[in-house]
PDB file of C-alpha atoms and ligand atoms in Angstrom:
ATOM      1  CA  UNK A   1     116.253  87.745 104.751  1.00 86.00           C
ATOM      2  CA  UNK A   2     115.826  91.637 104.905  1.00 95.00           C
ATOM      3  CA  UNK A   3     111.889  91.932 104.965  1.00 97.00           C
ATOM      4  CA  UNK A   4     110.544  95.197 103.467  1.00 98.00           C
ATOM      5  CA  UNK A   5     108.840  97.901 106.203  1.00 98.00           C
ATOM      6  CA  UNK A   6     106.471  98.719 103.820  1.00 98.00           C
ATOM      7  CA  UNK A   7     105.084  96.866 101.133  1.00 98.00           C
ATOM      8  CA  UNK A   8     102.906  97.958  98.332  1.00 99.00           C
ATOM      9  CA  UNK A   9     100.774  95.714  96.049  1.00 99.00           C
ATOM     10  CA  UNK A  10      98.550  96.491  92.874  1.00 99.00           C
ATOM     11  CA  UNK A  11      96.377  93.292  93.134  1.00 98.00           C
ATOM     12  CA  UNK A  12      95.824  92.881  89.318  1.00 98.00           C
ATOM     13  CA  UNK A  13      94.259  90.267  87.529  1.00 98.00           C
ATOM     14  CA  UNK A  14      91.182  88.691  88.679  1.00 98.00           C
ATOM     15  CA  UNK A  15      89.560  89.473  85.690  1.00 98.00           C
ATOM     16  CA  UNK A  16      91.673  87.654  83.203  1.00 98.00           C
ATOM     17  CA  UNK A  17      92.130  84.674  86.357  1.00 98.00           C
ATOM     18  CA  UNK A  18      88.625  83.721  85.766  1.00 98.00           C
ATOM     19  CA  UNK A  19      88.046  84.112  82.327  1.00 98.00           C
ATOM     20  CA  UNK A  20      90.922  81.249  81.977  1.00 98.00           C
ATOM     21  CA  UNK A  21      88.474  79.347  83.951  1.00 98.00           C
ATOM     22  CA  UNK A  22      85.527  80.081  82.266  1.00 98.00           C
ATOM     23  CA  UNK A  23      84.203  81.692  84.976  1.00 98.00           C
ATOM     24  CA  UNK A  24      82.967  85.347  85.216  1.00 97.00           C
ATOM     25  CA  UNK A  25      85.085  88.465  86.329  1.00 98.00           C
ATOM     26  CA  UNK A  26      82.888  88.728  89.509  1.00 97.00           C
ATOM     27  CA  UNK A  27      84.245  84.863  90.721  1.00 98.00           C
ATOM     28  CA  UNK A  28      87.757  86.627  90.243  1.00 98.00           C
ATOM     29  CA  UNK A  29      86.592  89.496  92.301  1.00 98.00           C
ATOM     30  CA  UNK A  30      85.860  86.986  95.311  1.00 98.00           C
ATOM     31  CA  UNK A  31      88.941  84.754  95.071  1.00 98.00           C
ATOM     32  CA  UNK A  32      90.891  88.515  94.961  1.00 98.00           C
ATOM     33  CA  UNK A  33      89.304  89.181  98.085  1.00 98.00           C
ATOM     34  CA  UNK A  34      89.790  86.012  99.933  1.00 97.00           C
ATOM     35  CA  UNK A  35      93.349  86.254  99.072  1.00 98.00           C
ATOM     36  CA  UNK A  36      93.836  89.394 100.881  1.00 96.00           C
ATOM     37  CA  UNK A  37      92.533  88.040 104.095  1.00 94.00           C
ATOM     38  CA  UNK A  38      95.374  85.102 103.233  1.00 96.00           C
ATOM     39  CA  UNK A  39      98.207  88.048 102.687  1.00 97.00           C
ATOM     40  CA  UNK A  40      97.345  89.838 105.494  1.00 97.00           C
ATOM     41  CA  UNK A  41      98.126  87.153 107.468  1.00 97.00           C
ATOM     42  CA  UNK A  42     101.244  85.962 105.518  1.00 98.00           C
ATOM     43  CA  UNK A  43     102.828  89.747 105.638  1.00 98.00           C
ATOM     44  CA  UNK A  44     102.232  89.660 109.619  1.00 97.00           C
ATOM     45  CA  UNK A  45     104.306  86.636 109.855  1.00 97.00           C
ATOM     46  CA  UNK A  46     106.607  87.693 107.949  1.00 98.00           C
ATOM     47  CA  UNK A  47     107.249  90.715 110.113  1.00 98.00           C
ATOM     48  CA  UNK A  48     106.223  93.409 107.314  1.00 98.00           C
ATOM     49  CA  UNK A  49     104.710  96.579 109.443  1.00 98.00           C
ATOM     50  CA  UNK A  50     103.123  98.513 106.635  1.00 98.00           C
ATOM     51  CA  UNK A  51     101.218  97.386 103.813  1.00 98.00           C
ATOM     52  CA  UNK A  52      99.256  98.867 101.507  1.00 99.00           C
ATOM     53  CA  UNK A  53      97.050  97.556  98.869  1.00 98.00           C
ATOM     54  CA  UNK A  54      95.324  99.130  95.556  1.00 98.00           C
ATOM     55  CA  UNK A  55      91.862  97.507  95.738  1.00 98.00           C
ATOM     56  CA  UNK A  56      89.717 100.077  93.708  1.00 98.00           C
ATOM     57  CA  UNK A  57      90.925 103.042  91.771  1.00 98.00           C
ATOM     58  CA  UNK A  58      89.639 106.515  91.373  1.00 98.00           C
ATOM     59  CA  UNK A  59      89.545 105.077  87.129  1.00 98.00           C
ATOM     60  CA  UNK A  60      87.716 101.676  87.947  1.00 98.00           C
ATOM     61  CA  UNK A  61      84.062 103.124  88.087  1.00 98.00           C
ATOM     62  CA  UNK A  62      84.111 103.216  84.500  1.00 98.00           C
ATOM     63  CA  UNK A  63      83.993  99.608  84.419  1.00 98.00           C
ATOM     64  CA  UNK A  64      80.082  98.260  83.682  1.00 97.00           C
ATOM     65  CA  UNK A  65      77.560  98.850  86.303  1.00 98.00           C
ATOM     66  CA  UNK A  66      77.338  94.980  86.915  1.00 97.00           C
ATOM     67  CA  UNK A  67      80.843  94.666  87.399  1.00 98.00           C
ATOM     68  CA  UNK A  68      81.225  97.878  89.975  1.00 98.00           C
ATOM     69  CA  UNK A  69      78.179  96.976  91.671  1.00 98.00           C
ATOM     70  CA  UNK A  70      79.685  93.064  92.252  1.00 98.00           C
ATOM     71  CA  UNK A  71      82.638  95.612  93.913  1.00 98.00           C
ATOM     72  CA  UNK A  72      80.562  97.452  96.118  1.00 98.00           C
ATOM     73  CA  UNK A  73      78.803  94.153  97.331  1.00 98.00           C
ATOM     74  CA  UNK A  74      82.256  92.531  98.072  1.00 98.00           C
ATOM     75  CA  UNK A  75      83.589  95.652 100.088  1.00 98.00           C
ATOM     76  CA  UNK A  76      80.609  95.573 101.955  1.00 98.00           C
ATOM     77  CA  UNK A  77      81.723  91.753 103.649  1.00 97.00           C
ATOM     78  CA  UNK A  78      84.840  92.651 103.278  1.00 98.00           C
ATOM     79  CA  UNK A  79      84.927  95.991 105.512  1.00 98.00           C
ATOM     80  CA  UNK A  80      82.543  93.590 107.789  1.00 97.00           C
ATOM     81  CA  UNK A  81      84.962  90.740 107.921  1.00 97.00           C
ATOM     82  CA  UNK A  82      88.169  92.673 108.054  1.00 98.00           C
ATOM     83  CA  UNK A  83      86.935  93.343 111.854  1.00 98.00           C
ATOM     84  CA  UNK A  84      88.098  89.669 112.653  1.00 97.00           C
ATOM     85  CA  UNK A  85      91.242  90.247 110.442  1.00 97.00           C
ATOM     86  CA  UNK A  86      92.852  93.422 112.149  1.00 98.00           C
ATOM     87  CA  UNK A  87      91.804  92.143 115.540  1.00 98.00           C
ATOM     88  CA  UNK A  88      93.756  88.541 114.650  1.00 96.00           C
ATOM     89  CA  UNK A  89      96.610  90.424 113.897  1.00 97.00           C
ATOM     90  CA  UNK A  90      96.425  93.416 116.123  1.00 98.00           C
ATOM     91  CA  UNK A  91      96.675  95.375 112.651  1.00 98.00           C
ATOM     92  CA  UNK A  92      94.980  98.912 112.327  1.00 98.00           C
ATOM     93  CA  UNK A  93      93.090  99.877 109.085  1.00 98.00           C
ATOM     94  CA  UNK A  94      93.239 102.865 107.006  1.00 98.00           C
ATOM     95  CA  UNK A  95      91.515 103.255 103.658  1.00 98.00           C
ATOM     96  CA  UNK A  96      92.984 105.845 101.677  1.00 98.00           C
ATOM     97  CA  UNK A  97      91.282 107.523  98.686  1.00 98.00           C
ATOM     98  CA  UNK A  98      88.446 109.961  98.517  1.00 98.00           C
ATOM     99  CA  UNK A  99      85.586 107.839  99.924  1.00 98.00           C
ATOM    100  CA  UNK A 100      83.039 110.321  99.849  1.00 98.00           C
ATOM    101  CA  UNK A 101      82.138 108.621  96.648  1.00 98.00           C
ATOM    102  CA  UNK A 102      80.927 105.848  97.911  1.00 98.00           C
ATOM    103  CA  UNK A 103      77.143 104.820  99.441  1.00 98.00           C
ATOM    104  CA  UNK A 104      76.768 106.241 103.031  1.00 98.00           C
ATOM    105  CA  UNK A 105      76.589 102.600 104.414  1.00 98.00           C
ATOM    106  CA  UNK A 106      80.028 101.440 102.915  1.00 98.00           C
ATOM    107  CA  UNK A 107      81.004 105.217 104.575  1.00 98.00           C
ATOM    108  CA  UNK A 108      80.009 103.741 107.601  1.00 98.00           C
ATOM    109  CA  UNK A 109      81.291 100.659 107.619  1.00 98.00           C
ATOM    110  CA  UNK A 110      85.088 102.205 106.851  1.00 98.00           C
ATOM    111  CA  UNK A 111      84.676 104.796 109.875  1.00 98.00           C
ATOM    112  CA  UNK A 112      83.472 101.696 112.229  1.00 98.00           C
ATOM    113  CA  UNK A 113      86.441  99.528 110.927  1.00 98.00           C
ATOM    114  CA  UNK A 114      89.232 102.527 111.423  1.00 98.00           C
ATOM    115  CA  UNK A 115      87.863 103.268 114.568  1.00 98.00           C
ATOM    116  CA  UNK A 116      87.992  99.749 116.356  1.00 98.00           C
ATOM    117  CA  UNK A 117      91.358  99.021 114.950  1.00 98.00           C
ATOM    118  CA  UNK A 118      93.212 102.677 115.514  1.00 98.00           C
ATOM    119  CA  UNK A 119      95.185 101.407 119.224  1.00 98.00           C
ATOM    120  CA  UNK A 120      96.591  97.832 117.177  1.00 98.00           C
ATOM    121  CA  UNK A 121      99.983  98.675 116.037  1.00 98.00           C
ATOM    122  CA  UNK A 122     101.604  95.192 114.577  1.00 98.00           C
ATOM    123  CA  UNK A 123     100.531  95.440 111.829  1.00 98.00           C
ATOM    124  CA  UNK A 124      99.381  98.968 109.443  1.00 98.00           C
ATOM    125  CA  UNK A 125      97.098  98.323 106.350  1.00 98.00           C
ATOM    126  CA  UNK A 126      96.248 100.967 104.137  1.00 98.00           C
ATOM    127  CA  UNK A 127      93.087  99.877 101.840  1.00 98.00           C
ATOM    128  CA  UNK A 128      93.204 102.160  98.611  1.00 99.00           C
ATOM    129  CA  UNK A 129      89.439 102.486  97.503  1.00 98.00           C
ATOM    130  CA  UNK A 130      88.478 105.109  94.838  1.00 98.00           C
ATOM    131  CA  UNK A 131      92.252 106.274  94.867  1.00 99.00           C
ATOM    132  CA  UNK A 132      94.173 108.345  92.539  1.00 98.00           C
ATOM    133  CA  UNK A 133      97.644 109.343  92.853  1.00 98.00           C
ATOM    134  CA  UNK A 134      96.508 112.303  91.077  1.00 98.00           C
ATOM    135  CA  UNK A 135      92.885 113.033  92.646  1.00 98.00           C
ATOM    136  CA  UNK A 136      94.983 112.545  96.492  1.00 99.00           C
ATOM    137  CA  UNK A 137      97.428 115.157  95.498  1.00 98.00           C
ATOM    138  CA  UNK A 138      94.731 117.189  94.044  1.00 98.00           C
ATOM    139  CA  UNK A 139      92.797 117.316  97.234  1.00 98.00           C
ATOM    140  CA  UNK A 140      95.871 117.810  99.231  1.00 98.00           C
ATOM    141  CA  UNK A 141      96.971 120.751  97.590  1.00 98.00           C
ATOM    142  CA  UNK A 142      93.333 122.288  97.597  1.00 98.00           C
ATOM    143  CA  UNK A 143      93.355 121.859 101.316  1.00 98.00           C
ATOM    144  CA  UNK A 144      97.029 123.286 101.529  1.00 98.00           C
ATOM    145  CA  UNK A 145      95.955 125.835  99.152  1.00 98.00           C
ATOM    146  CA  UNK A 146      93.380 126.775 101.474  1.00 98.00           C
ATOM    147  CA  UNK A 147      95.444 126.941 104.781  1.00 98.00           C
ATOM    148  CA  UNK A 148      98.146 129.371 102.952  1.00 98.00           C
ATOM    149  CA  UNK A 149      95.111 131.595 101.861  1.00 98.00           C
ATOM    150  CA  UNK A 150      94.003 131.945 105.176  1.00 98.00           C
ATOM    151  CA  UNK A 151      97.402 132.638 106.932  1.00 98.00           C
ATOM    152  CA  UNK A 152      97.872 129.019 108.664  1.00 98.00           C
ATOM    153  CA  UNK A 153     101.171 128.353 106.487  1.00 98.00           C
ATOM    154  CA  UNK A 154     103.629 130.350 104.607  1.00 98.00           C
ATOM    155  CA  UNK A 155     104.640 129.921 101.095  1.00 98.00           C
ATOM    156  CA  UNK A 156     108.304 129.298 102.708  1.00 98.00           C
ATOM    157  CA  UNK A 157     106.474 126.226 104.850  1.00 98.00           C
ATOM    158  CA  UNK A 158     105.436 124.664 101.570  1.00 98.00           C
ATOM    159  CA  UNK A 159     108.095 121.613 101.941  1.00 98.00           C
ATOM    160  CA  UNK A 160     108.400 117.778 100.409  1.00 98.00           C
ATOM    161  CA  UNK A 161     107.798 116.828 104.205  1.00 98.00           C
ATOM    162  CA  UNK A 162     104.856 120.028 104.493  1.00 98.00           C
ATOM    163  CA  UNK A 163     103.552 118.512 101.217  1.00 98.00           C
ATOM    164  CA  UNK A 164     103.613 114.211 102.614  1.00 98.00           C
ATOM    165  CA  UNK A 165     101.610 115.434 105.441  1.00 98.00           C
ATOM    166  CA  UNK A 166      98.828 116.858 103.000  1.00 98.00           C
ATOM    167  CA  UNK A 167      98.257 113.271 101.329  1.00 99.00           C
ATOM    168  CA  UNK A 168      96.408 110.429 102.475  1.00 98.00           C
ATOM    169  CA  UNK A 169      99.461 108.529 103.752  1.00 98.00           C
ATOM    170  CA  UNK A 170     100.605 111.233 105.622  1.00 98.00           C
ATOM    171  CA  UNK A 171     102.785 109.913 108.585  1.00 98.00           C
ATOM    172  CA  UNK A 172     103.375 106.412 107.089  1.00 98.00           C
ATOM    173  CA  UNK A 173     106.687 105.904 105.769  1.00 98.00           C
ATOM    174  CA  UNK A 174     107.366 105.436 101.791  1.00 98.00           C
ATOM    175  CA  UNK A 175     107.314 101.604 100.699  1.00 98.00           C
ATOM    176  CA  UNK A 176     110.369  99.816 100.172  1.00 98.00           C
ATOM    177  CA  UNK A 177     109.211  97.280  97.433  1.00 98.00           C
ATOM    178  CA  UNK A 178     106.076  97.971  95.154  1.00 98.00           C
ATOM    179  CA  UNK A 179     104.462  94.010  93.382  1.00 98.00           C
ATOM    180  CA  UNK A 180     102.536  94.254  90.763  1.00 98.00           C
ATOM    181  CA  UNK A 181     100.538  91.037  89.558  1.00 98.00           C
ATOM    182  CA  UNK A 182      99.322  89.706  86.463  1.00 98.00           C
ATOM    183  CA  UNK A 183     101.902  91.155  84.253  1.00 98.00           C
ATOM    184  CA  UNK A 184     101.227  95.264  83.209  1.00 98.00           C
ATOM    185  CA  UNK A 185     103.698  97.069  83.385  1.00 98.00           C
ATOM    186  CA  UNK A 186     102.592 100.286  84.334  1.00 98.00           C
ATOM    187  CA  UNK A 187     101.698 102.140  87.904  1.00 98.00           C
ATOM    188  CA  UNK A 188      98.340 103.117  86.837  1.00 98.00           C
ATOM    189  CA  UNK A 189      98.044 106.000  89.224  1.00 98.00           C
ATOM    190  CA  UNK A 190      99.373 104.564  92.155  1.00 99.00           C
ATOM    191  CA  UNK A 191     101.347 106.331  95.427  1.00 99.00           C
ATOM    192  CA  UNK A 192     103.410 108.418  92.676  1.00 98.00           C
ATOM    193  CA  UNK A 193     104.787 110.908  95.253  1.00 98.00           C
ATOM    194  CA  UNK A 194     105.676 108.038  97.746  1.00 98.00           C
ATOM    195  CA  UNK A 195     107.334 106.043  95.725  1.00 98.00           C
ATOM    196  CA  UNK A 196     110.059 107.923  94.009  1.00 97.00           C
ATOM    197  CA  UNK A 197     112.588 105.760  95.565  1.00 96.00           C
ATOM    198  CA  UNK A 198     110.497 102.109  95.305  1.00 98.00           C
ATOM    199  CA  UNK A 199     111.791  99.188  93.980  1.00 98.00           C
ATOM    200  CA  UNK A 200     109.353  97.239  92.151  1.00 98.00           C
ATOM    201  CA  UNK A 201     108.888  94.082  91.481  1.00 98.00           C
ATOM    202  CA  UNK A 202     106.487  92.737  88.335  1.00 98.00           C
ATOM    203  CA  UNK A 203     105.094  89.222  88.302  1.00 98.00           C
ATOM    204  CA  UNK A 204     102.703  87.685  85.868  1.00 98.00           C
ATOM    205  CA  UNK A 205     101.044  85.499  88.807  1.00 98.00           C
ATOM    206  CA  UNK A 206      97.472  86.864  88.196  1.00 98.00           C
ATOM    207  CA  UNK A 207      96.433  87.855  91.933  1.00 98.00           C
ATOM    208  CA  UNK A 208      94.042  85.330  93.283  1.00 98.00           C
ATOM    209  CA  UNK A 209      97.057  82.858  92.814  1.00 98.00           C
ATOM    210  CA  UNK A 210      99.602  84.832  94.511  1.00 98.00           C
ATOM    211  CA  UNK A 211     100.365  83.251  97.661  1.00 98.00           C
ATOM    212  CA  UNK A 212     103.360  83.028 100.391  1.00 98.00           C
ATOM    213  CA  UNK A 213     105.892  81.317  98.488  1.00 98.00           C
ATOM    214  CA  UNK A 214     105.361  84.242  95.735  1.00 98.00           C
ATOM    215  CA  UNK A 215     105.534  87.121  98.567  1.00 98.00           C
ATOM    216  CA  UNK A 216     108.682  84.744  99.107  1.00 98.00           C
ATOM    217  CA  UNK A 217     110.143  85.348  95.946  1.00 98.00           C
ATOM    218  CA  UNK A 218     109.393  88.674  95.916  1.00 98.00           C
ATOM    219  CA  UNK A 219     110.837  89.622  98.818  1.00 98.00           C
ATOM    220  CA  UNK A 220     114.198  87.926  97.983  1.00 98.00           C
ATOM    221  CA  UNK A 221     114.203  89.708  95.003  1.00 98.00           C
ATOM    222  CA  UNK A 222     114.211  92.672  96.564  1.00 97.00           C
ATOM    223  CA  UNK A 223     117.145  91.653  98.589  1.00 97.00           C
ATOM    224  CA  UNK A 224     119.505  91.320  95.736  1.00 95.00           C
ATOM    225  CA  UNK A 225     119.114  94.958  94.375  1.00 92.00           C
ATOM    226  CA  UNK A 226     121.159  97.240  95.500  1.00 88.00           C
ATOM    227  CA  UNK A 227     119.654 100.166  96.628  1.00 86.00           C
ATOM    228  CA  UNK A 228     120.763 103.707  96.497  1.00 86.00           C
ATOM    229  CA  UNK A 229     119.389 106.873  96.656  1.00 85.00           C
ATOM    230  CA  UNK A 230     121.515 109.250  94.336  1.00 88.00           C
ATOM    231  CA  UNK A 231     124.047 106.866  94.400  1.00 84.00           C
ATOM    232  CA  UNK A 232     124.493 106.581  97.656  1.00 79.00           C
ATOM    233  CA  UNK A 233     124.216 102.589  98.459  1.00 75.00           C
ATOM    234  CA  UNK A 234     122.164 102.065 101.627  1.00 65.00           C
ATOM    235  CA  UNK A 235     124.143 100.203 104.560  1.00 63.00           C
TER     236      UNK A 235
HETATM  237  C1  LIG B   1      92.131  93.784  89.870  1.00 75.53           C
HETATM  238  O1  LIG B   1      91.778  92.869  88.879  1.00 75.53           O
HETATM  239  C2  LIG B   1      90.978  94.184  90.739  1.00 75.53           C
HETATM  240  C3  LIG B   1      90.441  95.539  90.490  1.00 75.53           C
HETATM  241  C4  LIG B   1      90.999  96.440  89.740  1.00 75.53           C
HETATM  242  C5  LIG B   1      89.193  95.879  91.136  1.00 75.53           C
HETATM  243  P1  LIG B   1      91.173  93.320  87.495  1.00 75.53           P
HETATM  244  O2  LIG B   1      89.697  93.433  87.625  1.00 75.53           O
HETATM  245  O3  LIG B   1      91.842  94.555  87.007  1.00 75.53           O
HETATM  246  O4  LIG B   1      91.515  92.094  86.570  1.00 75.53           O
HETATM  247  P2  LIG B   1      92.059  92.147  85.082  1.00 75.53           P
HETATM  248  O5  LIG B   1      93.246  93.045  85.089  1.00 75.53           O
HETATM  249  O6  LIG B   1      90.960  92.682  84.235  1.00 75.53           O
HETATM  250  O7  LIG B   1      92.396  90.738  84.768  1.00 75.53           O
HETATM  251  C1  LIG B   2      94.867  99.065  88.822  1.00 75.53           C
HETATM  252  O1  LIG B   2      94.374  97.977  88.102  1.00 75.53           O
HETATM  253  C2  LIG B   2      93.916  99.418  89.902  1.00 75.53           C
HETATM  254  C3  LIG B   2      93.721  98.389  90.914  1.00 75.53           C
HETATM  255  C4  LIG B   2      94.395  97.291  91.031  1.00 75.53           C
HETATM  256  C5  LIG B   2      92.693  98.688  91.860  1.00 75.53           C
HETATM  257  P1  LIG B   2      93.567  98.186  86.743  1.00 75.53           P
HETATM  258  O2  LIG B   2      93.385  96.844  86.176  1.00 75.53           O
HETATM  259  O3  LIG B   2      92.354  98.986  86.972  1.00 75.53           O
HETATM  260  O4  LIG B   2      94.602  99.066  85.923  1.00 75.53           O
HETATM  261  P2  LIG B   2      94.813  99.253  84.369  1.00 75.53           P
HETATM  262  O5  LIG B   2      93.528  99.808  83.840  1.00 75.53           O
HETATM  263  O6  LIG B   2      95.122  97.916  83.805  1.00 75.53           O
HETATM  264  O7  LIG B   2      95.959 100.201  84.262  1.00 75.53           O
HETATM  265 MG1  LIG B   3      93.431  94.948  85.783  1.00 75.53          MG
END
């Protein structure tokens, strides 16, 4: 089996997982959570060496207070706990997204977790947290912007690679297969410069339920496409 570099997930569904239980969205929230401790795991194992997941997006704050607040709570243990993860797997942590929107604490907690995890190197997690596609190319070009007006790039220096090192993924490499849980359809505003050449793979496995044998699946899915880039089938 040809296992992915890079994977990307949009862990979707915990909301409509619990309400099938009778259970609020928050208990979703948790299991969601737990499960990525689970995946992590799984993906190192595996031998996947980048993987990034959409936890909270730049569009999610207009959910009801309750709900985001039952968020912030669960990033807090979460950036706490995900100490023990990345030091189990000797896997370093990025969040990408604009986190200057969040409480100076969680702030904290993200510096302190990038920080003691930045010499691992088996294993790279990017955490998306109030991330936008469109709001990390927005700030990337602002700051690019800003570095042409003040003579520290020329217009000719403006490239696809110039622009990839102006987003929050800079130096990671594109991911290979994109999963999508619990059924939509849709990217909602996710990595939409870096993957232009993604294969993606939909499953209506609501996320607190998606386990190895489904990162299984999806991964041999993946390697029965063919992929090409402009036609050009990849050896
Ligand atoms: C994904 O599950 C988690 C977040 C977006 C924070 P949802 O909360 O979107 O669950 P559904 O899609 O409403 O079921
Ligand atoms: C996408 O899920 C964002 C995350 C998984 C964090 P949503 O549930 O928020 O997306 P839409 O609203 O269904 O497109
Ligand atoms: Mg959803």
């Amino acid at each position: 089996m040809n296992v992915p570099n890079h994977i990307a997930i949009i862990l979707d569904g915990n909301g409509r997982w619990a309400k099938a239980k009778g259970m609020p969205r928050s208990y979703g929230h948790v299991k969601g959570c737990a499960n990525l401790e689970t995946i992590c795991d799984d993906m190192k194992e595996l031998g996947v060496k980048y993987l990034t997941v959409y936890a909270f997006s730049t569009e999610n704050w207009k959910r009801s207070r309750e709900e985001v607040e039952g968020l912030m709570k669960l990033f807090r243990s979460y950036l706490k706990k995900c100490l023990k993860i990345s030091e189990r797997n000797k896997m370093r942590v990025k969040i990408i997204g604009d986190i200057t929107a969040f409480d100076q604490d969680i702030q904290e907690k993200i510096v302190q977790l990038e920080e003691f995890s930045k010499d691992y190197d088996e294993l790279y997690f990017q955490i998306a947290l109030n991330y936008g596609s469109r709001d990390e190319i927005t700030r990337g070009m602002r700051r690019m912007a800003q570095d042409v007006a003040e003579g520290k790039l020329l217009p000719s220096e403006v490239t696809e690679d110039a622009i990839g090192n102006y987003l929050d993924t800079a130096g990671v490499p594109d991911p290979d297969l994109m999963i999508r849980t619990s059924g939509e359809l849709r990217l909602s505003n996710f990595l939409l410069w870096q993957m232009a050449y993604t294969e993606f793979y939909f499953t209506d496995v609501p996320w607190p339920d998606f386990n190895k044998a489904e990162l299984v699946r999806a991964i041999e899915k993946y390697n029965q496409r063919d992929r090409r880039y402009g036609g050009v089938k990849e050896e």
